[in-house]
Amino acid sequence: MNKTVNINLAGIFFHIDEDAYLKLQRYLEAIKRSFTDSQGRSEIIADIEARISELFSERVQNDKQVIGLKEVDEIIAIMGQPEDYLVDDEIFEDEPKVNYKQKSSPSRRLFRDTENSYIGGVSSGLGHYFGIDAIWIRLAWILLIFGAGTGILLYILLWILVPEAKTTAEKLIMTGEPVNISNIEKKIKDGFDTVTDTVGDVAKNVSDSVSNAAKNVDVKKHANSIKSSSRTFFDTLADVIMFFFKVIAKFIGVILIIVGATTIIALIIGLFSLGIADIVHIPGLDMVEIANAGNTPLWLVSLLVFFTAGIPFFFLFYLGLKILINNLKSIGNIAKFTLLGLWLMSIIALIVVGIRQASEHAFEESHITKTELAITATDTLIVKMVNDDKFNRNFYRHNNLKVAHDAEGNKLIYSADIDIIVKSTTDSVASIAIEKSADGRNYERAIERAKNIDYNFSFNNNTLFLDSFFSTDPVNKFSDQDINITLYLPEDMVVFFNNNTKSFLNYRKYDGNIVSSKTTSHYLKILENNSECLDCPIEEKTIKVDTPGLKINDDGIEIHADETHVKIDRSGVKAEAEDVKVKIDSNGIEIKAEE
């Protein structure tokens, strides 16, 4: 029977065999002694314990499993013995004096690299994971955003789901380096050295970087590398290819800056233009206002559009700057997350505005008025459309709703969306039904907008004059207003539709409609569920028959029967039998008989 011990290693509890615990304790104490005089000792020890805890968790199948000597030995084999390393500062020189043969080469895992990030570190993390430069990942995001349109959503999901590389062990795993004592110590001491060097040499580095940038040209650098005899041909070729890739990347950076800046400037101009719309009249803006059935303020919609489109293009502009300027100062996480939140809120607000706009067309209602006409079945009805030069100028039949001003200068919405339907009736007098239709958020608003449609007609001396347009007040907005006119005509009545009604009649008869646009300018007699044209030209019909013994076509008639052949055409009649031939034409009758 073995005694077990409960331990807390980097915040995780484990059940471990007593012998294995003693060995692990001796191992950790030896590591601590190795780093007694090392800079960042506490951080190194904490990261080593976190890595050991992670390796234990990978080997524990359930909470009740006890860690034994086997698991401890495996961990020590991976992490290495403290005496296998030089723990002084010399191991961090450019040429290390001791090379340790790695006992394990762990596979890379996906983390977000926030130390080299523009936004959330997703691209840098993917670059480490796939072993490529992060700039190509960022260019792929741009293609997804402007191509399939899924780049933004995918990036946000990765930002939320992929963990950040916080500990030294996680950063080593992210880059594919073995997580052992040597690499953990080197990673931490590199961080301390970087901070120290930066604070001590910041002025000198700025001066040197400016001087080197002026004196050293990349082309010269790569030319010298080609001439170096210490490098192989393939190494030089790889550097040349990478040089051209960097040139292309710089060019892409310039394009991103131009596109981003141009779009942002255009959005700013559009935003301020709508802001002063009440002061300066902008052509066509009244149409936008009348189409705004949801009554959302235009300045608010323009502001939401500005944030929705402008923020992605700002980051596109910022990315171009980062590509061109390596040491460009970051705008900070607070600004990044603020812009992201503002962008998400703008999208949500635009969706709400769109739903509100669509809800104004949720219901379609109609208002019908029916009027008798003082005409009977024995009379002839003439139907004409009445045009108005003010409303019909440059106006096509199906141009939907437009805006104009009446004689008093009042603004009106007008349209020619009018359809005429003719049906027969058994009543003794004719009647006309005007059906006005409109959309609305609810029944009450839809029926109110339908009633507010202004349409007129008149009847005089058996002639029905129909307006070729209707109008409504702009307060009713563009709500798919239209008018259906139904004429109920008694049977046996004669009706004449003027040619200017052609575009308002349907091109065919259907669903009880008994008059089509093809019969305008003709007198029609109303029948039961049908109409008959009284003065339409008679259509010529062609009959063609081609059967054995009989052939009928435009040329004439031919009959063949045994020894008999008869042909009738425009020239006359020819008949041939076995003993006789008969020919009848303009010259007379000719009969020949064989003796």
XYZ file of C-alpha atoms in Angstrom:
595
model
C 0.000 0.000 0.000
C 1.467 3.347 -1.126
C 0.780 6.725 0.450
C -0.497 9.501 -1.819
C -0.080 13.239 -1.484
C -2.305 16.079 -2.777
C -0.311 18.898 -4.357
C -1.180 22.274 -5.890
C 0.981 22.899 -8.923
C 0.352 26.192 -10.773
C -3.175 26.342 -9.414
C -4.116 22.747 -10.388
C -4.580 19.930 -7.863
C -3.013 16.497 -8.464
C -2.935 13.185 -6.603
C 0.675 11.962 -6.601
C 2.410 8.921 -5.170
C 4.657 9.719 -2.183
C 7.828 8.450 -3.891
C 6.974 10.368 -7.051
C 6.255 13.468 -4.933
C 9.662 13.288 -3.241
C 11.418 12.947 -6.592
C 9.468 15.844 -8.075
C 10.232 17.963 -4.999
C 13.974 17.264 -5.282
C 13.823 18.121 -8.983
C 12.094 21.472 -8.430
C 14.480 22.391 -5.580
C 17.439 21.638 -7.839
C 15.980 23.910 -10.500
C 15.488 26.688 -7.949
C 19.100 26.375 -6.820
C 20.241 26.605 -10.446
C 18.531 29.975 -10.838
C 19.571 31.471 -7.493
C 21.443 34.387 -9.061
C 19.485 34.593 -12.316
C 17.521 37.647 -13.354
C 13.746 36.985 -13.368
C 14.134 33.888 -11.135
C 10.546 33.922 -9.843
C 9.080 34.205 -13.370
C 11.258 31.344 -14.606
C 10.245 29.052 -11.733
C 6.552 29.921 -12.174
C 6.644 29.137 -15.905
C 8.494 25.849 -15.306
C 5.877 24.785 -12.742
C 3.094 25.798 -15.132
C 4.660 23.684 -17.889
C 5.042 20.677 -15.583
C 1.406 21.113 -14.494
C 0.327 21.168 -18.127
C 2.294 17.984 -18.915
C 0.752 16.236 -15.888
C -2.749 17.271 -17.034
C -2.120 15.699 -20.443
C -1.318 12.372 -18.779
C -4.133 12.304 -16.220
C -7.242 10.608 -17.615
C -9.562 11.398 -14.683
C -9.609 13.244 -11.347
C -8.930 10.067 -9.324
C -5.803 8.995 -11.215
C -2.579 9.074 -9.161
C 0.657 10.318 -10.683
C 3.518 7.839 -10.223
C 7.238 7.690 -10.798
C 6.707 6.838 -14.476
C 4.947 10.144 -15.181
C 7.537 12.122 -13.170
C 10.398 10.513 -15.107
C 8.694 11.379 -18.406
C 8.344 15.014 -17.333
C 11.984 15.237 -16.272
C 13.048 13.710 -19.597
C 11.123 16.420 -21.442
C 12.152 19.354 -19.260
C 15.787 18.282 -18.818
C 18.068 18.215 -15.790
C 19.236 21.518 -14.276
C 22.882 20.481 -14.560
C 22.496 20.028 -18.315
C 22.350 23.821 -18.825
C 24.524 26.838 -18.330
C 22.357 29.167 -16.329
C 24.501 32.302 -16.503
C 24.139 35.105 -19.023
C 26.586 33.536 -21.484
C 23.924 31.263 -22.884
C 22.204 34.326 -24.314
C 25.154 35.500 -26.425
C 24.963 35.288 -30.213
C 27.152 32.176 -30.196
C 26.042 29.837 -27.370
C 28.819 27.773 -25.832
C 26.620 24.840 -24.952
C 24.242 23.137 -27.333
C 21.612 20.992 -25.752
C 20.165 18.168 -27.771
C 16.421 18.513 -27.481
C 14.677 15.453 -26.159
C 11.266 16.502 -27.320
C 10.003 18.722 -30.116
C 6.396 19.527 -29.259
C 3.940 20.418 -32.006
C 2.757 24.007 -32.318
C -0.516 25.128 -30.828
C -2.679 28.042 -31.858
C -2.557 31.084 -29.576
C -3.114 34.802 -30.103
C 0.194 36.675 -30.176
C -0.711 40.008 -28.585
C 2.921 41.140 -28.423
C 3.022 41.453 -32.234
C -0.602 42.338 -32.858
C -2.446 45.097 -34.678
C -5.866 44.281 -33.244
C -6.231 41.022 -31.345
C -3.147 39.010 -32.275
C -5.068 36.501 -34.406
C -2.969 37.014 -37.545
C 0.347 36.784 -35.653
C -0.843 33.615 -33.933
C -1.881 32.035 -37.234
C 1.471 33.061 -38.721
C 3.326 31.216 -35.950
C 1.023 28.220 -36.290
C 1.502 27.827 -40.058
C 5.119 29.005 -40.067
C 4.615 31.979 -42.405
C 4.907 35.749 -42.112
C 1.861 37.313 -40.462
C 1.556 39.846 -43.284
C 0.191 37.165 -45.629
C -2.454 36.236 -43.068
C -3.463 39.896 -42.836
C -3.719 40.170 -46.611
C -5.914 37.044 -46.590
C -8.245 38.785 -44.107
C -8.544 41.730 -46.490
C -9.471 39.429 -49.374
C -12.095 37.694 -47.224
C -13.596 41.007 -46.115
C -13.918 42.411 -49.649
C -14.529 39.030 -51.309
C -16.855 36.629 -49.549
C -17.606 39.160 -46.815
C -17.021 36.631 -44.003
C -13.590 37.889 -42.909
C -14.835 40.233 -40.175
C -17.088 37.616 -38.554
C -14.402 34.914 -38.751
C -11.793 37.229 -37.231
C -14.118 38.141 -34.340
C -14.838 34.461 -33.686
C -11.117 33.604 -33.626
C -10.484 36.611 -31.407
C -13.051 35.304 -28.918
C -12.264 31.573 -29.112
C -8.457 31.437 -29.482
C -6.674 31.968 -26.126
C -3.937 34.552 -25.700
C -0.360 33.315 -25.187
C 0.257 34.738 -21.698
C 2.824 32.477 -20.047
C 6.328 31.845 -21.297
C 5.478 28.197 -21.918
C 2.496 29.126 -24.069
C 4.625 31.549 -26.092
C 7.221 28.820 -26.700
C 4.531 26.327 -27.740
C 3.022 28.951 -30.062
C 6.329 29.339 -31.940
C 7.096 25.600 -31.930
C 10.066 25.778 -29.542
C 10.599 23.001 -26.950
C 9.308 24.004 -23.528
C 12.231 23.183 -21.270
C 14.294 24.923 -18.625
C 16.758 26.438 -21.095
C 14.151 27.979 -23.413
C 11.993 29.246 -20.537
C 14.973 30.950 -18.908
C 16.166 32.401 -22.221
C 12.691 33.720 -23.090
C 12.307 35.515 -19.749
C 15.842 36.921 -19.676
C 15.429 38.129 -23.257
C 12.473 40.161 -22.051
C 14.486 41.693 -19.213
C 17.420 42.429 -21.499
C 15.118 44.045 -24.058
C 13.635 46.378 -21.465
C 17.068 47.277 -20.064
C 18.589 47.893 -23.473
C 15.596 49.941 -24.575
C 15.720 52.227 -21.534
C 19.504 52.687 -21.686
C 19.979 53.092 -25.433
C 16.745 54.635 -26.726
C 18.393 57.882 -27.860
C 21.283 56.124 -29.544
C 18.958 53.622 -31.278
C 16.810 56.412 -32.745
C 19.869 58.171 -34.130
C 21.438 54.967 -35.442
C 18.203 53.790 -37.027
C 17.789 57.063 -38.924
C 21.421 56.979 -40.056
C 21.283 53.346 -41.093
C 18.029 53.890 -42.944
C 19.693 56.596 -45.003
C 22.954 54.733 -45.647
C 21.824 51.182 -46.090
C 19.524 50.451 -49.006
C 17.832 47.076 -49.158
C 18.984 46.531 -52.751
C 22.595 46.957 -51.710
C 22.111 44.640 -48.781
C 20.745 41.887 -50.955
C 23.397 42.475 -53.595
C 26.102 41.983 -50.988
C 24.398 38.864 -49.715
C 24.466 37.417 -53.221
C 28.222 38.007 -53.442
C 28.930 36.371 -50.100
C 30.749 33.106 -50.657
C 29.798 31.800 -47.227
C 26.173 31.346 -48.215
C 24.693 28.771 -50.526
C 22.937 29.511 -53.781
C 19.554 28.510 -52.404
C 19.928 30.754 -49.346
C 20.696 33.709 -51.600
C 17.792 32.880 -53.919
C 15.437 32.706 -50.936
C 16.605 36.140 -49.745
C 16.084 37.637 -53.193
C 12.558 36.208 -53.361
C 11.785 37.534 -49.876
C 13.106 40.941 -50.915
C 10.633 41.127 -53.793
C 7.859 39.905 -51.507
C 8.645 42.792 -49.153
C 8.561 45.238 -52.059
C 5.160 43.876 -53.074
C 4.013 44.146 -49.454
C 5.060 47.805 -49.356
C 3.162 48.435 -52.567
C 0.073 46.762 -51.094
C 0.503 48.977 -48.029
C 0.409 52.085 -50.238
C -2.763 50.798 -51.959
C -4.416 50.136 -48.593
C -3.572 53.655 -47.398
C -4.991 55.236 -50.565
C -8.193 53.143 -50.502
C -8.734 53.646 -46.779
C -8.051 57.383 -46.820
C -10.184 58.013 -49.920
C -13.145 56.110 -48.487
C -12.931 57.824 -45.101
C -12.764 61.271 -46.730
C -15.772 60.435 -48.935
C -17.737 59.263 -45.891
C -16.878 62.435 -43.973
C -18.010 64.605 -46.886
C -21.251 62.635 -47.161
C -21.849 62.918 -43.416
C -21.407 66.696 -43.373
C -23.463 67.071 -46.558
C -26.466 65.429 -44.927
C -25.848 67.483 -41.807
C -26.332 70.761 -43.709
C -29.148 69.436 -45.927
C -31.637 71.783 -44.271
C -29.456 74.794 -45.174
C -28.252 73.816 -48.649
C -30.708 72.080 -50.968
C -29.259 68.812 -52.275
C -30.982 67.456 -55.420
C -32.731 64.155 -54.880
C -32.635 64.349 -51.084
C -36.386 64.965 -50.923
C -36.866 61.563 -52.567
C -34.801 59.948 -49.793
C -36.850 61.707 -47.146
C -40.171 60.590 -48.659
C -38.884 57.017 -49.083
C -37.997 56.996 -45.374
C -41.259 55.393 -44.281
C -39.855 54.624 -40.818
C -39.213 58.357 -40.165
C -35.681 57.662 -38.911
C -33.683 60.941 -38.912
C -31.395 61.125 -41.921
C -28.496 62.448 -39.865
C -28.721 59.389 -37.602
C -28.771 56.964 -40.541
C -25.818 58.753 -42.144
C -23.883 58.641 -38.857
C -24.515 54.909 -38.475
C -23.445 54.283 -42.063
C -20.319 56.376 -41.439
C -19.289 54.251 -38.447
C -20.265 50.941 -40.081
C -18.250 51.584 -43.244
C -15.641 53.999 -41.899
C -14.228 51.939 -39.010
C -13.204 48.928 -41.195
C -11.609 51.319 -43.704
C -9.814 53.104 -40.855
C -8.246 49.812 -39.794
C -7.435 49.162 -43.450
C -5.670 52.535 -43.539
C -3.921 51.729 -40.247
C -2.797 48.337 -41.590
C -1.268 50.051 -44.617
C 0.667 52.373 -42.303
C 1.894 49.426 -40.225
C 3.142 47.708 -43.376
C 5.093 50.796 -44.451
C 6.260 51.917 -40.985
C 7.625 49.077 -38.878
C 7.868 51.040 -35.617
C 4.490 52.790 -35.939
C 3.037 53.500 -32.529
C -0.026 51.456 -31.668
C -3.325 53.249 -31.115
C -3.771 51.181 -27.972
C -6.175 48.435 -26.951
C -8.627 50.920 -25.423
C -9.067 52.693 -28.760
C -9.245 49.397 -30.663
C -11.933 47.923 -28.442
C -13.836 51.227 -28.391
C -13.926 51.332 -32.201
C -14.926 47.665 -32.330
C -17.787 48.251 -29.895
C -18.911 51.344 -31.801
C -18.838 49.384 -35.062
C -20.915 46.538 -33.623
C -23.449 48.960 -32.134
C -23.741 50.776 -35.485
C -24.415 47.512 -37.302
C -27.074 46.549 -34.753
C -28.655 50.007 -35.018
C -28.752 49.807 -38.831
C -30.425 46.399 -38.585
C -33.049 47.912 -36.275
C -33.587 50.802 -38.724
C -33.926 48.314 -41.590
C -36.471 46.249 -39.660
C -38.409 49.414 -38.810
C -38.379 50.430 -42.483
C -39.513 46.966 -43.604
C -42.288 46.919 -40.995
C -43.894 49.911 -42.737
C -44.744 47.501 -45.578
C -45.978 44.648 -43.378
C -49.698 45.232 -44.102
C -51.393 46.009 -47.426
C -54.935 47.307 -47.248
C -57.422 48.629 -49.808
C -60.230 51.167 -49.811
C -62.945 50.686 -52.472
C -65.562 53.162 -53.672
C -68.195 52.137 -56.241
C -70.211 54.587 -58.383
C -73.014 53.981 -60.912
C -72.737 55.516 -64.380
C -75.805 56.997 -66.068
C -75.644 54.701 -69.084
C -77.574 51.598 -70.052
C -76.924 48.535 -72.156
C -78.442 50.182 -75.248
C -75.861 52.972 -75.243
C -72.236 53.102 -76.357
C -69.644 53.894 -73.706
C -66.390 55.682 -74.636
C -63.424 55.474 -72.238
C -60.521 57.939 -72.358
C -57.532 58.781 -70.157
C -56.993 62.418 -69.145
C -53.361 63.568 -69.120
C -51.796 66.437 -67.193
C -48.714 68.078 -68.676
C -47.328 68.887 -65.224
C -47.415 65.341 -63.952
C -46.938 63.410 -67.189
C -43.864 65.192 -68.514
C -40.957 62.747 -69.006
C -42.963 60.127 -67.180
C -43.148 56.479 -68.153
C -46.065 54.260 -67.310
C -44.262 52.044 -64.778
C -41.866 54.557 -63.242
C -43.407 54.017 -59.778
C -43.792 56.992 -57.451
C -42.371 60.469 -58.146
C -42.371 63.896 -56.498
C -43.782 67.112 -58.029
C -45.504 70.353 -57.037
C -49.086 71.349 -57.762
C -50.298 74.754 -59.025
C -50.113 76.206 -55.491
C -46.522 75.014 -55.062
C -47.375 72.203 -52.636
C -45.214 69.100 -52.822
C -47.040 65.937 -53.913
C -46.271 62.284 -54.510
C -47.767 61.114 -57.784
C -47.814 57.916 -59.820
C -49.375 56.349 -62.904
C -49.587 52.862 -61.390
C -53.197 52.405 -62.523
C -54.744 49.239 -63.957
C -58.120 48.991 -65.698
C -60.168 45.793 -65.535
C -63.467 45.228 -67.404
C -66.087 42.733 -66.259
C -69.583 41.948 -67.493
C -72.630 42.320 -65.247
C -76.317 41.496 -65.419
C -77.213 44.921 -64.018
C -79.042 47.319 -66.275
C -76.577 50.190 -65.749
C -72.805 50.380 -65.771
C -70.720 51.139 -62.691
C -67.121 51.908 -61.794
C -65.186 50.696 -58.720
C -62.008 52.516 -57.604
C -59.760 50.377 -55.380
C -56.975 52.351 -53.636
C -54.202 50.255 -52.030
C -51.255 51.144 -49.745
C -48.870 49.554 -47.226
C -48.455 50.336 -43.548
C -47.008 49.140 -40.234
C -50.490 48.062 -39.137
C -54.018 47.914 -40.496
C -54.943 51.394 -39.338
C -51.941 53.087 -40.957
C -52.296 51.114 -44.209
C -56.004 51.897 -44.617
C -55.363 55.569 -43.739
C -52.701 55.864 -46.432
C -55.032 54.169 -48.929
C -57.860 56.603 -48.172
C -55.485 59.561 -48.560
C -54.845 58.719 -52.225
C -56.379 61.428 -54.417
C -57.831 60.142 -57.722
C -60.511 61.679 -59.949
C -62.706 60.697 -62.889
C -65.699 62.261 -64.659
C -68.600 61.058 -66.807
C -70.203 63.233 -69.468
C -72.198 62.456 -72.642
C -71.586 58.708 -72.403
C -67.827 59.344 -72.162
C -65.845 58.241 -69.113
C -62.760 60.400 -68.455
C -60.172 58.715 -66.216
C -57.149 60.533 -64.777
C -53.888 58.963 -65.918
C -52.263 59.554 -62.515
C -53.072 59.737 -58.812
C -51.430 61.773 -56.039
C -51.004 61.781 -52.266
C -49.453 63.955 -49.578
C -45.725 63.338 -48.854
C -46.613 62.562 -45.243
C -47.924 59.217 -46.506
C -44.412 58.314 -47.771
C -43.674 55.829 -50.545
C -45.964 53.000 -49.437
C -46.479 51.049 -52.691
C -49.625 53.004 -53.469
C -51.568 51.870 -56.547
C -55.080 51.982 -58.023
C -57.194 49.294 -59.680
C -60.214 50.501 -61.714
C -62.923 47.928 -62.398
C -65.635 48.725 -64.965
C -68.824 46.652 -64.606
C -70.569 46.851 -68.008
C -74.032 45.403 -68.775
C -74.280 42.605 -71.317
C -74.984 43.744 -74.922
C -73.450 47.173 -74.238
C -70.972 48.525 -76.806
C -67.781 50.090 -75.456
C -64.953 51.952 -77.177
C -61.560 52.284 -75.447
C -59.458 55.160 -76.713
C -55.918 54.322 -77.801
C -54.458 56.238 -74.813
C -55.912 53.572 -72.487
C -53.764 50.854 -74.035
C -50.965 50.931 -71.450
C -53.503 50.838 -68.590
C -55.292 47.707 -69.864
C -53.871 44.244 -69.437
C -52.381 42.691 -72.534
C -54.653 39.610 -72.245
C -57.952 38.457 -70.826
C -57.723 36.721 -67.447
C -59.616 36.120 -64.173
C -62.851 37.679 -65.390
C -61.196 40.538 -67.296
C -62.904 40.508 -70.710
C -61.011 43.302 -72.513
C -57.347 43.335 -73.527
C -55.052 46.119 -74.704
C -55.060 44.602 -78.218
C -58.640 45.747 -78.831
C -58.281 49.462 -78.103
C -59.626 51.839 -80.796
C -62.307 49.256 -81.664
C -65.964 48.889 -80.757
C -66.542 45.941 -78.451
C -69.801 44.254 -77.589
C -70.044 42.987 -74.027
C -71.106 39.359 -73.787
C -71.513 37.063 -70.819
C -67.979 36.866 -69.368
C -66.509 37.837 -72.739
C -66.397 40.566 -75.377
C -66.706 40.616 -79.170
C -64.975 43.053 -81.477
C -67.458 44.508 -83.946
C -65.100 46.272 -86.352
C -61.904 44.250 -86.126
C -60.552 43.034 -89.481
C -61.278 39.419 -90.295
C -58.194 37.355 -89.932
C -57.226 35.320 -92.971
C -56.769 31.680 -92.167
C -54.598 29.276 -94.101
C -55.595 25.624 -94.374
C -53.076 23.032 -95.384
C -53.994 19.379 -95.959
C -51.557 16.778 -97.224
C -52.939 13.240 -97.035
C -52.793 10.320 -99.512
C -55.031 11.251 -102.449
C -55.767 14.800 -101.231
C -53.595 17.898 -101.023
C -54.904 21.370 -100.083
C -52.661 24.470 -99.745
C -52.357 28.062 -100.948
C -51.739 26.875 -104.518
C -55.055 25.000 -104.768
C -56.557 21.528 -104.445
C -55.251 18.265 -105.895
C -57.144 14.966 -105.838
C -55.636 11.625 -106.874
C -57.769 8.488 -107.119
C -56.649 5.431 -109.066
C -56.323 6.648 -112.680
C -58.044 9.993 -111.997
C -56.272 13.293 -111.218
C -58.107 16.532 -110.506
C -56.343 19.899 -109.885
C -58.102 23.176 -109.009
C -56.009 26.382 -108.802
C -56.085 30.027 -109.873
C -55.634 29.128 -113.571
C -58.709 26.893 -113.624
C -59.678 23.235 -113.343
C -57.839 20.266 -114.798
C -59.233 16.728 -114.700
C -57.586 13.654 -116.198
C -59.019 10.159 -116.358
C -57.965 7.050 -118.245
C -59.986 7.922 -121.385
C -60.772 11.635 -121.047
C -59.130 14.972 -120.161
C -61.017 18.109 -119.140
C -59.545 21.637 -118.844
C -61.522 24.669 -117.761
C -59.829 28.103 -117.753
C -60.304 31.633 -119.048
C -60.155 30.368 -122.628
C -63.166 28.128 -122.174
C -63.731 24.390 -121.781
C -61.566 21.838 -123.509
C -62.441 18.134 -123.519
C -60.283 15.437 -125.065
C -61.343 11.828 -125.317
C -59.117 8.972 -126.453
C -60.539 6.656 -129.153
